[in-house]
Amino acid sequence: MMNKKQCVAMLLAGGQGSRLGILTANMAKPAIPYGGKYRIIDFPLSNCTNSAVDVVGVLTQYQPLKLNAYIGSGSPWDLDLAHGGVYVLPPYVKGKSGEWYSGTANAIYQNLSFIEQFNTDYVLILSGDHIYKMDYNAMLQFHIDNNADCTIAVREVPWEEASRFGIMNTGEGNVIEEFEEKPAKPRSNKASMGVYIFTWDKLRKYLTEDAADPNSSNDFGKNIIPNMLNDKQRMFAYDFEGYWKDVGTIESLWEANMDLLQLPMPIDLYDKKWRIYGRNPGMAPHFVADGASVKNSLITEGCEVYGRVDHSVLFAGVIIKEGASVIDSVLMPGAVVERGAQVRRAIVAEGAVIGAGSMVGEETGNIAVVGQQVQLPAGSAVKAGEQRAE
């Protein structure tokens, strides 16, 4: 038995992220770069560090190599502790057969013994694909004060968008009375953020019962939460009012990067009291050549700009050659835009090279995407909404 921990976090990072198309062809969604210096998983991990939650199990499954290598020992997030820290938890073979995680609840169920060793009172369940800054300790205190069995973080969304979310209908004191998954006619606009705190004994009981039910989807939203509500467990909604972005689609990933070019920034990456930590490459300072133009953009170390960059996010080591222009776009680490090429409303993945004179994306329409390590020949065209994987 390890030293007792009041709260253990379990971060679900195994999703295939199919709505992100070619960006997740070779990596798990939480490993996708975001905001010039970070990857999506930096946000929940940094939230744990800043909230003094120092045991984090990261449940991986789909294309985990890049994510596993990135997390490493957990030192960038100060999670390389003798008693605690960050643990990567892939599905493993039991007996004669291995078993993939069949749903969010099953992923936690398969790791009950991991949680058990910390003799914990509470378990925090997190998703690895949201951009936000949140004090989990404040939510835990709310859970304890209400003697809750389960607390679910909620955020008010525009009424016209409420039917896209899992909606919590609450009564006095924010008691959850009903949970509706993507209701056609929502009666509340409190959307579940996929952030849960469970009292450990209750979570273990419901996960064990769920695993024994052959008809279950083994999912928190579809099974565990409704079952607990049916049994009249003490369930509360915890209101969150800050910035929160689900970056599960090409459009939302692009929007989340563009949000950083607003002033004031909707999510402050410069807040010294709540730092976002990450494993950043040590590179030379960025260079903007004489005659180059950079406006309203985030430019990371190691970048070289000889052309024009406007309203864009450039990750480490990006090179923009003379006569090239990049507008309203996200260029991930090591991308190169050759002489005279134009990139508009696009995401260019890591290590991709946009050949001289090429046209990627258009001024309007859906986001164009060029995949990892793709070498676009000179004079190529990638239209709005098109994804080029080779």
Tab-separated table of N, CA, C and O in Angstrom, residues 34-38 43 131 133 260 265-272 274-276 298:
chain	number	residue	atom	x	y	z
A	34	TYR	N	-0.674	22.375	-29.596
A	34	TYR	CA	-1.644	23.471	-29.436
A	34	TYR	C	-0.922	24.706	-28.901
A	34	TYR	O	-0.064	24.617	-28.016
A	35	GLY	N	-1.275	25.867	-29.431
A	35	GLY	CA	-0.872	27.139	-28.836
A	35	GLY	C	0.595	27.497	-28.943
A	35	GLY	O	1.117	28.239	-28.111
A	36	GLY	N	1.291	26.985	-29.955
A	36	GLY	CA	2.671	27.393	-30.173
A	36	GLY	C	3.701	26.589	-29.414
A	36	GLY	O	4.764	26.286	-29.939
A	37	LYS	N	3.422	26.240	-28.145
A	37	LYS	CA	4.426	25.565	-27.319
A	37	LYS	C	3.928	24.292	-26.657
A	37	LYS	O	4.720	23.544	-26.078
A	38	TYR	N	2.642	24.041	-26.701
A	38	TYR	CA	2.056	23.003	-25.843
A	38	TYR	C	1.500	21.846	-26.647
A	38	TYR	O	1.441	21.872	-27.866
A	43	PHE	N	-2.641	20.728	-20.507
A	43	PHE	CA	-3.614	21.500	-19.731
A	43	PHE	C	-4.168	20.710	-18.551
A	43	PHE	O	-4.080	21.179	-17.406
A	131	ILE	N	-9.146	22.122	-23.603
A	131	ILE	CA	-8.246	23.229	-23.263
A	131	ILE	C	-8.949	24.100	-22.224
A	131	ILE	O	-9.984	24.708	-22.515
A	133	LYS	N	-8.285	25.979	-17.872
A	133	LYS	CA	-7.547	26.065	-16.612
A	133	LYS	C	-8.569	25.979	-15.488
A	133	LYS	O	-9.510	26.768	-15.441
A	260	LEU	N	-6.220	32.481	-29.168
A	260	LEU	CA	-5.052	33.009	-28.463
A	260	LEU	C	-4.546	34.317	-29.069
A	260	LEU	O	-3.691	34.981	-28.492
A	265	MET	N	-6.465	37.732	-24.017
A	265	MET	CA	-6.528	36.296	-24.313
A	265	MET	C	-7.636	35.657	-23.491
A	265	MET	O	-7.688	35.849	-22.282
A	266	PRO	N	-8.532	34.877	-24.097
A	266	PRO	CA	-9.602	34.237	-23.311
A	266	PRO	C	-9.061	33.211	-22.319
A	266	PRO	O	-9.690	32.923	-21.312
A	267	ILE	N	-7.885	32.637	-22.619
A	267	ILE	CA	-7.210	31.764	-21.653
A	267	ILE	C	-5.778	32.281	-21.529
A	267	ILE	O	-5.023	32.269	-22.494
A	268	ASP	N	-5.432	32.793	-20.348
A	268	ASP	CA	-4.167	33.508	-20.154
A	268	ASP	C	-3.005	32.530	-19.992
A	268	ASP	O	-2.851	31.907	-18.952
A	269	LEU	N	-2.168	32.437	-21.028
A	269	LEU	CA	-1.004	31.544	-20.965
A	269	LEU	C	0.171	32.190	-20.239
A	269	LEU	O	1.195	31.554	-20.021
A	270	TYR	N	0.006	33.470	-19.864
A	270	TYR	CA	1.100	34.198	-19.214
A	270	TYR	C	0.874	34.371	-17.715
A	270	TYR	O	1.608	35.075	-17.047
A	271	ASP	N	-0.150	33.709	-17.196
A	271	ASP	CA	-0.512	33.823	-15.781
A	271	ASP	C	0.519	33.076	-14.925
A	271	ASP	O	0.591	31.843	-14.951
A	272	LYS	N	1.327	33.829	-14.170
A	272	LYS	CA	2.393	33.201	-13.369
A	272	LYS	C	1.842	32.414	-12.185
A	272	LYS	O	2.520	31.563	-11.625
A	274	TRP	N	-0.809	30.447	-12.360
A	274	TRP	CA	-1.389	29.189	-12.850
A	274	TRP	C	-0.700	28.843	-14.169
A	274	TRP	O	-1.248	28.957	-15.251
A	275	ARG	N	0.550	28.433	-14.044
A	275	ARG	CA	1.355	28.191	-15.235
A	275	ARG	C	0.910	26.921	-15.960
A	275	ARG	O	0.470	25.964	-15.332
A	276	ILE	N	1.039	26.958	-17.275
A	276	ILE	CA	0.842	25.753	-18.067
A	276	ILE	C	2.229	25.213	-18.393
A	276	ILE	O	3.036	25.890	-19.028
A	298	LEU	N	1.437	34.387	-32.774
A	298	LEU	CA	2.291	33.758	-31.755
A	298	LEU	C	3.425	33.053	-32.485
A	298	LEU	O	3.183	32.168	-33.310
